[in-house]
PDB file of C-alpha atoms and ligand atoms in Angstrom:
ATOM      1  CA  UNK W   1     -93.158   9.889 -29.694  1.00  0.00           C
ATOM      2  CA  UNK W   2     -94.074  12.856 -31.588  1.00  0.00           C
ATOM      3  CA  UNK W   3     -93.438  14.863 -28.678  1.00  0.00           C
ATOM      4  CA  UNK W   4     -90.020  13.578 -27.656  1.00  0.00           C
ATOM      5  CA  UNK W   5     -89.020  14.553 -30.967  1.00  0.00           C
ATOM      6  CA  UNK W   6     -89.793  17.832 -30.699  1.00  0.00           C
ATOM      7  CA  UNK W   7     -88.335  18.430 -27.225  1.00  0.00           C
ATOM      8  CA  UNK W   8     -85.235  16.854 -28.402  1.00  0.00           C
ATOM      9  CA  UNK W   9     -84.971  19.402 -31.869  1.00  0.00           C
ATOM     10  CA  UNK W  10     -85.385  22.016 -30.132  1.00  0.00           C
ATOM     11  CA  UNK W  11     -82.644  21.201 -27.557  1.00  0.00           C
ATOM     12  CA  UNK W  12     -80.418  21.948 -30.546  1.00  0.00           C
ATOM     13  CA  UNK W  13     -78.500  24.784 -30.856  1.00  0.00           C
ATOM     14  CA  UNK W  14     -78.300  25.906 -34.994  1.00  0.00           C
ATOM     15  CA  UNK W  15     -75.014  27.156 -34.682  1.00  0.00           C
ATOM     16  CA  UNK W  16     -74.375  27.503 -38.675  1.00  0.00           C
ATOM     17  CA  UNK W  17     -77.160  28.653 -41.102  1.00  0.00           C
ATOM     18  CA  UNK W  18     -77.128  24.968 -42.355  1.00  0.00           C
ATOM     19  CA  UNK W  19     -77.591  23.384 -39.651  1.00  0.00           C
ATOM     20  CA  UNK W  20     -80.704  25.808 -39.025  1.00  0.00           C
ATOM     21  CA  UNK W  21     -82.220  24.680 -42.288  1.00  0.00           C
ATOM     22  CA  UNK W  22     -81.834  21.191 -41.620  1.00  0.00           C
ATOM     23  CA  UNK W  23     -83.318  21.707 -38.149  1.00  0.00           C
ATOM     24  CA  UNK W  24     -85.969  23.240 -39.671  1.00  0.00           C
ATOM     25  CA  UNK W  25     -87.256  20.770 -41.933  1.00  0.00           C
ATOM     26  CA  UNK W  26     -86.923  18.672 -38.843  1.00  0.00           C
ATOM     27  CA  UNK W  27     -89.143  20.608 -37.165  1.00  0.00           C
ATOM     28  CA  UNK W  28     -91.745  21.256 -40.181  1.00  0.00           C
ATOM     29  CA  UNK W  29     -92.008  17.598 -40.621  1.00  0.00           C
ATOM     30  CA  UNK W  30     -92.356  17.067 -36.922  1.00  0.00           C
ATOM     31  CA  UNK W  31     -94.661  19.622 -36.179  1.00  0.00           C
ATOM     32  CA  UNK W  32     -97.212  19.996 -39.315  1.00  0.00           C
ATOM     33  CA  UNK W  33     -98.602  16.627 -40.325  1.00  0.00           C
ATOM     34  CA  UNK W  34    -100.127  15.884 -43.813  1.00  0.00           C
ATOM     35  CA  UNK W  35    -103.249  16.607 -42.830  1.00  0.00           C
ATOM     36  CA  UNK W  36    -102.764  19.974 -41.357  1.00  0.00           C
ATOM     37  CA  UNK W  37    -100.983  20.793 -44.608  1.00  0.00           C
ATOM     38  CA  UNK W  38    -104.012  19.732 -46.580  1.00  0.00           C
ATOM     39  CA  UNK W  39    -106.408  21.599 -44.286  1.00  0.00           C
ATOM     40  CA  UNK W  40    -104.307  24.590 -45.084  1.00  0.00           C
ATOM     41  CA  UNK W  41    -104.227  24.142 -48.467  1.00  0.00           C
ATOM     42  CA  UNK W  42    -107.983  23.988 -48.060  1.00  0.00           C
ATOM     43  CA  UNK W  43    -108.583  27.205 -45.936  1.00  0.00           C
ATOM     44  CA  UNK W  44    -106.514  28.928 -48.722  1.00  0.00           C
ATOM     45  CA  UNK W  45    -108.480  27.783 -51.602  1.00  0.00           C
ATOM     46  CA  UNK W  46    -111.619  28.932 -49.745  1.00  0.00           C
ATOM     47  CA  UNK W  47    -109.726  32.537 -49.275  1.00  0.00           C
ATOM     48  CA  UNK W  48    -108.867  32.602 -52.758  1.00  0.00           C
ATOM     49  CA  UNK W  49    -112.299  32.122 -53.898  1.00  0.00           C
ATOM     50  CA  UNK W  50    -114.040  34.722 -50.716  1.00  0.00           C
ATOM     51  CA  UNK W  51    -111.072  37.026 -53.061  1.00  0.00           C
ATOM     52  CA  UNK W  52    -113.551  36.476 -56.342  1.00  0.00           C
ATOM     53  CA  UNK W  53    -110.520  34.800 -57.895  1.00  0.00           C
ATOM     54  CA  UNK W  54    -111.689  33.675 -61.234  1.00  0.00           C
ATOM     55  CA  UNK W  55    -110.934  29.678 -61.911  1.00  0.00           C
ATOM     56  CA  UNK W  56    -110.336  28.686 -65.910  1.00  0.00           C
ATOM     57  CA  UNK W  57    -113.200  26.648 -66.650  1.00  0.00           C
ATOM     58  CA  UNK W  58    -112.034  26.069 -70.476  1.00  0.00           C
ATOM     59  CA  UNK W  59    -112.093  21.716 -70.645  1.00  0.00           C
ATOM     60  CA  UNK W  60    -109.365  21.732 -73.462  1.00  0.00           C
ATOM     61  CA  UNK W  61    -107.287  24.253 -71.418  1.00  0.00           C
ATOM     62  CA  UNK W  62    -107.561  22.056 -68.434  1.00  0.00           C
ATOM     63  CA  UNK W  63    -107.090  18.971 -70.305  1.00  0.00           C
ATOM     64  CA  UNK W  64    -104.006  20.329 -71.507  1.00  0.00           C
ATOM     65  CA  UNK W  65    -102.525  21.663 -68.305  1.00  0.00           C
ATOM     66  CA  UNK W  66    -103.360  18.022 -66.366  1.00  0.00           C
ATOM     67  CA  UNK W  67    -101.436  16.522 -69.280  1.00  0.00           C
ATOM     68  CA  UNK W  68     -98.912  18.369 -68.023  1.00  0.00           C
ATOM     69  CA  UNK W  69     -99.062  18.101 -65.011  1.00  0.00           C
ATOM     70  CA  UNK W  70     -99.593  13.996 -64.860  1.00  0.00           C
ATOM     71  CA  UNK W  71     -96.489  14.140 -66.287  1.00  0.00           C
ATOM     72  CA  UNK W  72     -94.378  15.190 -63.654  1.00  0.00           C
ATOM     73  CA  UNK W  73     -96.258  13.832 -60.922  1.00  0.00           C
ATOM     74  CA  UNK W  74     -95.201  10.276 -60.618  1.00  0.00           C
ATOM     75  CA  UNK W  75     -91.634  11.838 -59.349  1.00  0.00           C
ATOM     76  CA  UNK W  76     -92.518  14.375 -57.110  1.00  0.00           C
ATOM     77  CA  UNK W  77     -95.236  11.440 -55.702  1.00  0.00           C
ATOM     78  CA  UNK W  78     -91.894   9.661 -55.164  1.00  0.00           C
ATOM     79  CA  UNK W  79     -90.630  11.902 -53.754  1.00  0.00           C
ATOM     80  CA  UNK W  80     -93.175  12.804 -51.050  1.00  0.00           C
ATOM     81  CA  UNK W  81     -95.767  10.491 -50.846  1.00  0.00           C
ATOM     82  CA  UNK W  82     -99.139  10.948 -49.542  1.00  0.00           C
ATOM     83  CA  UNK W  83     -99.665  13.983 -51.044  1.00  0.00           C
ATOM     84  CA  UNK W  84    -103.344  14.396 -52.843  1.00  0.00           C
ATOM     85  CA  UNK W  85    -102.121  16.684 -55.861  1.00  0.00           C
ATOM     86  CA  UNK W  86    -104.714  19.156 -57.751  1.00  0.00           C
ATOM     87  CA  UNK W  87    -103.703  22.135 -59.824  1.00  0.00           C
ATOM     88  CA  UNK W  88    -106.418  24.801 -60.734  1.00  0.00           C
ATOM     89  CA  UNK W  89    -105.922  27.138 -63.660  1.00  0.00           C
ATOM     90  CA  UNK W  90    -106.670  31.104 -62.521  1.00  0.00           C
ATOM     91  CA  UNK W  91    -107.799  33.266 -65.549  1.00  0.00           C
ATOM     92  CA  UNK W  92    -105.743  35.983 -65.214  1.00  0.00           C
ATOM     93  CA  UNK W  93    -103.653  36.693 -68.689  1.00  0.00           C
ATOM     94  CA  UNK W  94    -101.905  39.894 -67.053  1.00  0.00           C
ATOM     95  CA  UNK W  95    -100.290  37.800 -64.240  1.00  0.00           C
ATOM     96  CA  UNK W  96     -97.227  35.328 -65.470  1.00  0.00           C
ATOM     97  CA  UNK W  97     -97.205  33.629 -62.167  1.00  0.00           C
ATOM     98  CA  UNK W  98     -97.558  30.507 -60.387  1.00  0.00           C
ATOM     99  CA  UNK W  99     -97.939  28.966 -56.837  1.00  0.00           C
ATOM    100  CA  UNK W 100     -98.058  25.778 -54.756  1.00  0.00           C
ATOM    101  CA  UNK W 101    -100.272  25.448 -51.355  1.00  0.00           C
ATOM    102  CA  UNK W 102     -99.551  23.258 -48.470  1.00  0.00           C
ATOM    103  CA  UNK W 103    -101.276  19.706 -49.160  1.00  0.00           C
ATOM    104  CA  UNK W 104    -100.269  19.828 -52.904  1.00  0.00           C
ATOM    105  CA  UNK W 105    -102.120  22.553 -54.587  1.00  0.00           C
ATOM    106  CA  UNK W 106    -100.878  23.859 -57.881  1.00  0.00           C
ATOM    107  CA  UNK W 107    -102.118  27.407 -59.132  1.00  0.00           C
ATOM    108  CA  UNK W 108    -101.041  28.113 -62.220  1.00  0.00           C
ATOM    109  CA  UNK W 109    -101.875  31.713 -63.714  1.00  0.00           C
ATOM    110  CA  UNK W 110    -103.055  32.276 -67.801  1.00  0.00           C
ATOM    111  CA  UNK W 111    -100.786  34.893 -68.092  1.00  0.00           C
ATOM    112  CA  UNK W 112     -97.485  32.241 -67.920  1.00  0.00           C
ATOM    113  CA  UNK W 113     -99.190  29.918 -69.954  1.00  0.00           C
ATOM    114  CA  UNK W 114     -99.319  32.325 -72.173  1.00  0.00           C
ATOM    115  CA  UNK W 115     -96.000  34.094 -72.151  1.00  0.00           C
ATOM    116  CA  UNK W 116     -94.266  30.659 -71.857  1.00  0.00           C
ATOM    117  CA  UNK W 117     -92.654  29.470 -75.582  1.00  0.00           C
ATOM    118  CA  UNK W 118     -92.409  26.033 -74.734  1.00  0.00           C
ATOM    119  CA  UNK W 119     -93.740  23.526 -72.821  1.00  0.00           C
ATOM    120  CA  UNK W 120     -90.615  22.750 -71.236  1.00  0.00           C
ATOM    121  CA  UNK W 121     -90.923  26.299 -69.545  1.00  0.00           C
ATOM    122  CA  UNK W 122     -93.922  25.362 -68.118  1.00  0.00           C
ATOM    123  CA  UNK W 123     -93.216  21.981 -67.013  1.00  0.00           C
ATOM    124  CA  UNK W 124     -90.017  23.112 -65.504  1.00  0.00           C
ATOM    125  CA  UNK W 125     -91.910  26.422 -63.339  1.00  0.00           C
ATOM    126  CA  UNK W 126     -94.474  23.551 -62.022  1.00  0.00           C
ATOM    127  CA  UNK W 127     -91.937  20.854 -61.343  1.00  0.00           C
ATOM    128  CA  UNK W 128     -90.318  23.982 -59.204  1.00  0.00           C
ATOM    129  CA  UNK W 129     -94.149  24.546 -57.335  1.00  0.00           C
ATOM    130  CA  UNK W 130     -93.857  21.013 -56.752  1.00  0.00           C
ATOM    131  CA  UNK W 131     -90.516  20.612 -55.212  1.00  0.00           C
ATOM    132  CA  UNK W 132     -91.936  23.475 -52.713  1.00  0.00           C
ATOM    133  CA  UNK W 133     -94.633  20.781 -51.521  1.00  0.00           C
ATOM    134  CA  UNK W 134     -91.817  17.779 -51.579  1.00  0.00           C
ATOM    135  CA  UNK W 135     -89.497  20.089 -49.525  1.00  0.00           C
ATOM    136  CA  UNK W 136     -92.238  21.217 -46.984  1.00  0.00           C
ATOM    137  CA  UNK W 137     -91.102  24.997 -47.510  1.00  0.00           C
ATOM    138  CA  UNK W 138     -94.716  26.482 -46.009  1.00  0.00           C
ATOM    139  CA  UNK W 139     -93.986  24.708 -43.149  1.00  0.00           C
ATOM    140  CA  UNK W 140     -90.013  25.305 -42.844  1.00  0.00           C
ATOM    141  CA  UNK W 141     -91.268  28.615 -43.636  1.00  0.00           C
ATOM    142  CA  UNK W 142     -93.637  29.118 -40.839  1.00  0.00           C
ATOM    143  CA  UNK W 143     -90.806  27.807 -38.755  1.00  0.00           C
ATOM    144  CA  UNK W 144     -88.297  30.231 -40.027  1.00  0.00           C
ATOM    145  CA  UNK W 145     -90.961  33.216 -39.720  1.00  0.00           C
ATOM    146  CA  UNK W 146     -92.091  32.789 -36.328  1.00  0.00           C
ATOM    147  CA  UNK W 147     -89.074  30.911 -34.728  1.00  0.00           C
ATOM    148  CA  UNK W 148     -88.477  27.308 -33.654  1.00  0.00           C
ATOM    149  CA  UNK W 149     -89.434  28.405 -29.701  1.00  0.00           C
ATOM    150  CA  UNK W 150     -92.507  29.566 -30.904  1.00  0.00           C
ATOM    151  CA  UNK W 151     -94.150  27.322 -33.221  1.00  0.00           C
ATOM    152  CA  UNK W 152     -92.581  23.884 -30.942  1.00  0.00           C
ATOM    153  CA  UNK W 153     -94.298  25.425 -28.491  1.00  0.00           C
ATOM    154  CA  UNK W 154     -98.055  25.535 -29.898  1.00  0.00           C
ATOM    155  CA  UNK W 155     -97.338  21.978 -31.358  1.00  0.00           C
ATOM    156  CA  UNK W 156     -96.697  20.972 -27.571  1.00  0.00           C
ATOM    157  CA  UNK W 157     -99.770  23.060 -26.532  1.00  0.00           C
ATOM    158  CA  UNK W 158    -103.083  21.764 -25.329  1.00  0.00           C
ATOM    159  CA  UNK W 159    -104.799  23.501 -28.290  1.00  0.00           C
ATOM    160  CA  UNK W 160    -103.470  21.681 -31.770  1.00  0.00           C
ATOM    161  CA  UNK W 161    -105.757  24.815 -33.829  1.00  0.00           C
ATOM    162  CA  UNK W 162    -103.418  26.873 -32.307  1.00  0.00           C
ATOM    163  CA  UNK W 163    -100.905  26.029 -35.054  1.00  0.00           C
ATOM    164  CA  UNK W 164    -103.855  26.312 -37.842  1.00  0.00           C
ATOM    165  CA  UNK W 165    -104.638  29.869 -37.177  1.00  0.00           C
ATOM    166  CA  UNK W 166    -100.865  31.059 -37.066  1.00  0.00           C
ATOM    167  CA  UNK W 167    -100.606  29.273 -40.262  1.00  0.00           C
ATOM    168  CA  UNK W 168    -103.582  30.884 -42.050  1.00  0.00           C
ATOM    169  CA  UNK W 169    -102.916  34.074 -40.561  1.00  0.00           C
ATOM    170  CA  UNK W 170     -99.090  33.830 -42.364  1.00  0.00           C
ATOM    171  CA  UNK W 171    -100.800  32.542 -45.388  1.00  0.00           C
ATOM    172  CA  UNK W 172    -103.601  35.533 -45.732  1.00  0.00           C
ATOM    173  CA  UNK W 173    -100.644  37.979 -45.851  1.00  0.00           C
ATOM    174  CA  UNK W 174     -99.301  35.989 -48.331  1.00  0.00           C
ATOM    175  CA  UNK W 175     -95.870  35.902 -46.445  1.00  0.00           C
ATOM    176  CA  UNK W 176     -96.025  31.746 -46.673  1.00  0.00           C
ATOM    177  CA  UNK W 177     -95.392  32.019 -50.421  1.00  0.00           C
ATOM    178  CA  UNK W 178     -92.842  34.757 -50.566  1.00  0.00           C
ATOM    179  CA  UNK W 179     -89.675  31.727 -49.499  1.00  0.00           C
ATOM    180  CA  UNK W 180     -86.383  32.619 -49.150  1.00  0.00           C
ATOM    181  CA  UNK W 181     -83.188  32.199 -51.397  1.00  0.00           C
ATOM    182  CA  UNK W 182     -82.695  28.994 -50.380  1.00  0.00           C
ATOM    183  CA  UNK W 183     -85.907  27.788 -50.922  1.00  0.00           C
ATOM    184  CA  UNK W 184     -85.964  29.071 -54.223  1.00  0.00           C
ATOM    185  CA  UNK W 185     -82.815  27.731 -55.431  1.00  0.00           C
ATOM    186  CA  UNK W 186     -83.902  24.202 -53.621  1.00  0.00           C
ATOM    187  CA  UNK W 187     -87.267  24.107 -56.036  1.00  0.00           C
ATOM    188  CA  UNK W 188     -85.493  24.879 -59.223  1.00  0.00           C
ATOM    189  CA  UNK W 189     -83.169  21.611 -58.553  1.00  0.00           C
ATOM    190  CA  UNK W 190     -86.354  20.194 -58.189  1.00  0.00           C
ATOM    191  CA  UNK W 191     -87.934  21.744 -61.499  1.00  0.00           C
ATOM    192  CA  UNK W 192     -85.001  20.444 -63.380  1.00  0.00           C
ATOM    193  CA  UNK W 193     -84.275  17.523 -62.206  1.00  0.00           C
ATOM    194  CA  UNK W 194     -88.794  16.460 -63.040  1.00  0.00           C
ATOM    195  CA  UNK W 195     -88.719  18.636 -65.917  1.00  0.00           C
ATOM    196  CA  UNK W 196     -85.859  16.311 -67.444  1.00  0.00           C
ATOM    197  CA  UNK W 197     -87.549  13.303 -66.182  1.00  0.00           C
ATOM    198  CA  UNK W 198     -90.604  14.249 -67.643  1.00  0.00           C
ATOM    199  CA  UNK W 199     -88.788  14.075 -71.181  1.00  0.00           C
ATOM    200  CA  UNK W 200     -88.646  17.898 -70.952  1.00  0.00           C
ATOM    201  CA  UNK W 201     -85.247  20.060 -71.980  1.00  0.00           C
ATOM    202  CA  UNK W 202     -84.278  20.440 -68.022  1.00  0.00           C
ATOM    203  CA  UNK W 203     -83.094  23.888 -69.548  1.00  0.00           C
ATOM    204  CA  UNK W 204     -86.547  25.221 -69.559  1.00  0.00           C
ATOM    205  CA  UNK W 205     -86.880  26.710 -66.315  1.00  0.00           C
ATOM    206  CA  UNK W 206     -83.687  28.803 -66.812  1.00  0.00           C
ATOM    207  CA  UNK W 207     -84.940  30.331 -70.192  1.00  0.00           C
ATOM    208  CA  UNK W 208     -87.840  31.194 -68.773  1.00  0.00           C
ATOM    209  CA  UNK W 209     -86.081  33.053 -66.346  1.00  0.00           C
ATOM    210  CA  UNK W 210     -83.984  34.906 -68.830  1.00  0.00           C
ATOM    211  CA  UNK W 211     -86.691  35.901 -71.115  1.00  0.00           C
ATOM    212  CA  UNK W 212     -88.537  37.341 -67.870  1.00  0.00           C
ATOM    213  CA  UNK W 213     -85.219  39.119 -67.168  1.00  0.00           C
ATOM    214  CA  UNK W 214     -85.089  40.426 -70.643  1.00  0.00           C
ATOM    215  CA  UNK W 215     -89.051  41.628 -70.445  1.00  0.00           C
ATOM    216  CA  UNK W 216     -88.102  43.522 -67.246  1.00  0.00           C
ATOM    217  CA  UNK W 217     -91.143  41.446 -65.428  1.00  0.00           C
ATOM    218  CA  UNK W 218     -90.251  39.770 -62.440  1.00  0.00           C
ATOM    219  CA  UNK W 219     -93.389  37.936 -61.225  1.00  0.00           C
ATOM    220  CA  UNK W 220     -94.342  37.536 -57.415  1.00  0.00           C
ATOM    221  CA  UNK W 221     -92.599  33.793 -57.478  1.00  0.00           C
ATOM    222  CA  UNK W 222     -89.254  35.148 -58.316  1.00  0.00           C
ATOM    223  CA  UNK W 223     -89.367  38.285 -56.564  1.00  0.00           C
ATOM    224  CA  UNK W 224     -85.617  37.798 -54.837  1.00  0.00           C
ATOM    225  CA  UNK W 225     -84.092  38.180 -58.270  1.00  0.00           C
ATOM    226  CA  UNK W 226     -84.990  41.683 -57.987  1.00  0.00           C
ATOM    227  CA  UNK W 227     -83.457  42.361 -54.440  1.00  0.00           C
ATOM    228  CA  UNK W 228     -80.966  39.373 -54.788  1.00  0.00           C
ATOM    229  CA  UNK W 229     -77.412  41.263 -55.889  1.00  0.00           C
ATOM    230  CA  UNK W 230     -76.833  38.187 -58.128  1.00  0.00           C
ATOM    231  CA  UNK W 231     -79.579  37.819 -60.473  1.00  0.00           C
ATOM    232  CA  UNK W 232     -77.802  35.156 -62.636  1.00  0.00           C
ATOM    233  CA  UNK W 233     -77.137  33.071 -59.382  1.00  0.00           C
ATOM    234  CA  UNK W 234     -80.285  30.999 -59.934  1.00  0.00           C
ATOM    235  CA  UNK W 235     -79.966  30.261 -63.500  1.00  0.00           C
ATOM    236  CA  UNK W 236     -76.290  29.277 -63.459  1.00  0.00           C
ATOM    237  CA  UNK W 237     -77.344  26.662 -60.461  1.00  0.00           C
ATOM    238  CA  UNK W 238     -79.755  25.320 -62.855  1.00  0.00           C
ATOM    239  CA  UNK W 239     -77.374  24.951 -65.873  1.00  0.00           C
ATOM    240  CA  UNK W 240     -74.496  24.132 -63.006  1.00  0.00           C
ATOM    241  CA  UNK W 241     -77.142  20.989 -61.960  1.00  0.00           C
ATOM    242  CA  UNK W 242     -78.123  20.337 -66.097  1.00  0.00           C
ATOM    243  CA  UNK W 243     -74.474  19.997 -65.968  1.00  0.00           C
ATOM    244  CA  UNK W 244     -73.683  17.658 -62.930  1.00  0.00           C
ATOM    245  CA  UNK W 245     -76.665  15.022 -63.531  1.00  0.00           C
ATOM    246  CA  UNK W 246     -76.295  14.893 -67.160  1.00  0.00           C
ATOM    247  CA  UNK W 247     -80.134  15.428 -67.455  1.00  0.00           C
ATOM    248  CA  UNK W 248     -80.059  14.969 -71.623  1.00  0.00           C
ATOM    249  CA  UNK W 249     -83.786  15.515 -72.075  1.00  0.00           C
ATOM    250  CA  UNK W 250     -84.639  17.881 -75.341  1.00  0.00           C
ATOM    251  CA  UNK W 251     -88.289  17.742 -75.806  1.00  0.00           C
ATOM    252  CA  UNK W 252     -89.542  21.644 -75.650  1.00  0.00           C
ATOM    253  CA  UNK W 253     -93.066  21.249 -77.258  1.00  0.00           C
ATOM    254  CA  UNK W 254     -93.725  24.405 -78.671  1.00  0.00           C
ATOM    255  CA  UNK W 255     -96.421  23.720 -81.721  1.00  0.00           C
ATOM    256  CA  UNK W 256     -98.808  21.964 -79.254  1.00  0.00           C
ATOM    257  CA  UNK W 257     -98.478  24.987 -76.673  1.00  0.00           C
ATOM    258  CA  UNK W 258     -98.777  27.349 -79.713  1.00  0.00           C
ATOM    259  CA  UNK W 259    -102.225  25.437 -80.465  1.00  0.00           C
ATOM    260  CA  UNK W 260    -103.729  26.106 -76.822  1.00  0.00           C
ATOM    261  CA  UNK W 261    -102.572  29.391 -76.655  1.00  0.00           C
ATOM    262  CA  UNK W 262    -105.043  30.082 -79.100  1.00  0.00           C
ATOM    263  CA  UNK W 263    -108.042  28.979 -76.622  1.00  0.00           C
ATOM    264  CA  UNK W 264    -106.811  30.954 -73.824  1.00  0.00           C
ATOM    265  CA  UNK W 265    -108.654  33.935 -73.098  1.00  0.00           C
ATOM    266  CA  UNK W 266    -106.076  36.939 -73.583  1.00  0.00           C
ATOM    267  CA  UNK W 267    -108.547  39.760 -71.766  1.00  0.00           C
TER     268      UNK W 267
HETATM  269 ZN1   ZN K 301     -90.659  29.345 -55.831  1.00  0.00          ZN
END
C-alpha cells in the first residue's frame, strides 16, 4: 500500500511551486513514518550531548518552561497525533534561540528565555517549533534537499536504514533545521494561531521578532530575515492572520517571567 503510494507521487509532475510543496508533504508523510522521525529525533539528542551541550537542570526553571509548554500542547497533539512531545532547556544565556527535532523534541535556549518580555513571546516562538513537527518540515525538508527521485527511491529500497543515515547525515550539518521561507511563514501561523489558544496575546511572536530586529540579532531560527529582501513579510503575515481569525487572546504574563528570570543562570 505504502509502496503504491509512493510510485504513484512520484508519477507527478510539480509543475507550479505549490503543487511541489503539497507533493512534498505527500511524500514526507509517505516516506518517513513516526517512528523514523522519533529515532531521528533520538540520534540527534545523542549528537547534541557527544557536542557537550549543557542541559538546564534548574527544577523551578523546568517546572516553569513545562507549564508552558503543557499549555500549548493539547492543540498541536490535535493537530498531529502520535507525537511523544519533550522539550529540554539548553543553558546557554548568549544564544536567543530555539529548535524542534523530528519525533517532537523542543530545545529551547536560556538566552530567549531570557531576552523574551513576556510569556506570550515565548509561547508564541514554541507554538512556531511545534507547528514545524505538525507540518513534518524535517521530512518535507529532506525531500526538498535531496529531491523526490532520490529519497522515493531509498524508501523503495531493500535497505529501510538507508533513509536513516541520509537523514542524520542532513541533520549533523544542521541543514534539517535551517527550513525555507515557506516553512517559516507556515510555523508562525501555527505559533499564533496555539499561542492565542493557549490564552496568550497571538501578537507575541511578532514582537518578538521586532525587538530582535531592533537589537540587530537575528538568531539561527530566523536566519532568512536577514537574506529575505522583505524583512517585515513575516510579521505582517502574523498580524495579517491575528487579523483574519480574530484570535482576541491578551494574556502576556510578564511579572511571572520577570520572577524566573531571576533563577536563570545569566553566565
Ligand atoms: Zn522556524
Amino acid at each position: 500500500m505504502r509502496h503504491i503510494l509512493i510510485a504513484a507521487v512520484l508519477s507527478l509532475t510539480a509543475c507550479t511551486m505549490m503543487q511541489r510543496s503539497q507533493t512534498e508533504q505527500i511524500v514526507a508523510a509517505t516516506l518517513i513514518s513516526d517512528q523514523q522521525e522519533t529515532d531521528l529525533g533520538f540520534q540527534v539528542h545523542e549528537e547534541l550531548k557527544k557536542e557537550n551541550t549543557k542541559f538546564l537542570e534548574n527544577p523551578e526553571v523546568g517546572f516553569y518552561v513545562n507549564g508552558l509548554v503543557q499549555k500549548i500542547l493539547p492543540l498541536a497533539s490535535a493537530d498531529r497525533p502520535n507525537v511523544k512531545w519533550q522539550y529540554f532547556v539548553i543553558d546557554d544565556p548568549k544564544t536567543v534561540n530555539a529548535f524542534a527535532t523530528p519525533g517532537g523534541r523542543i530545545y529551547v535556549y536560556t538566552g530567549l528565555l531570557l531576552t523574551a518580555e513576556t510569556e506570550a513571546e515565548i509561547v508564541g516562538v514554541l507554538g512556531h517549533e511545534l507547528g514545524h513537527v505538525v507540518a513534518r518540515h524535517s521530512a518535507r525538508q529532506l525531500v526538498a534537499a535531496k529531491g523526490l527521485e532520490t529519497v522515493g527511491a531509498m524508501a523503495l529500497g531493500k535497505n529501510p536504514s538507508d533513509i536513516a543515515v541520509l537523514a542524520a547525515g542532513l541533520l549533523g550539518k544542521g541543514s534539517i533545521m535551517a527550513y525555507g521561507r515557506d516553512m517559516e511563514l507556515e510555523a508562525d501561523q501555527y505559533g499564533a494561531k496555539y499561542a492565542n489558544a493557549a490564552g496568550y496575546d497571538p501578537r507575541g511572536l511578532a514582537t518578538f521578532f521586532e525587538k530582535l530586529k531592533a537589537k540587530g540579532e537575528v538568531p539561527e531560527f530566523l536566519t532568512f530575515l536577514s537574506t529575505h529582501p522583505s524583512n517585515n513579510e513575516r510579521i505582517e503575515k502574523i498580524v495579517a492572520s491575528i487579523a483574519a481569525n480574530n484570535y482576541q487572546s491578551k494574556e502576556l504574563g510578564a511579572a511571572s517571567l520577570k520572577a524566573i528570570q531571576a533563577k536563570i543562570p545569566t553566565k
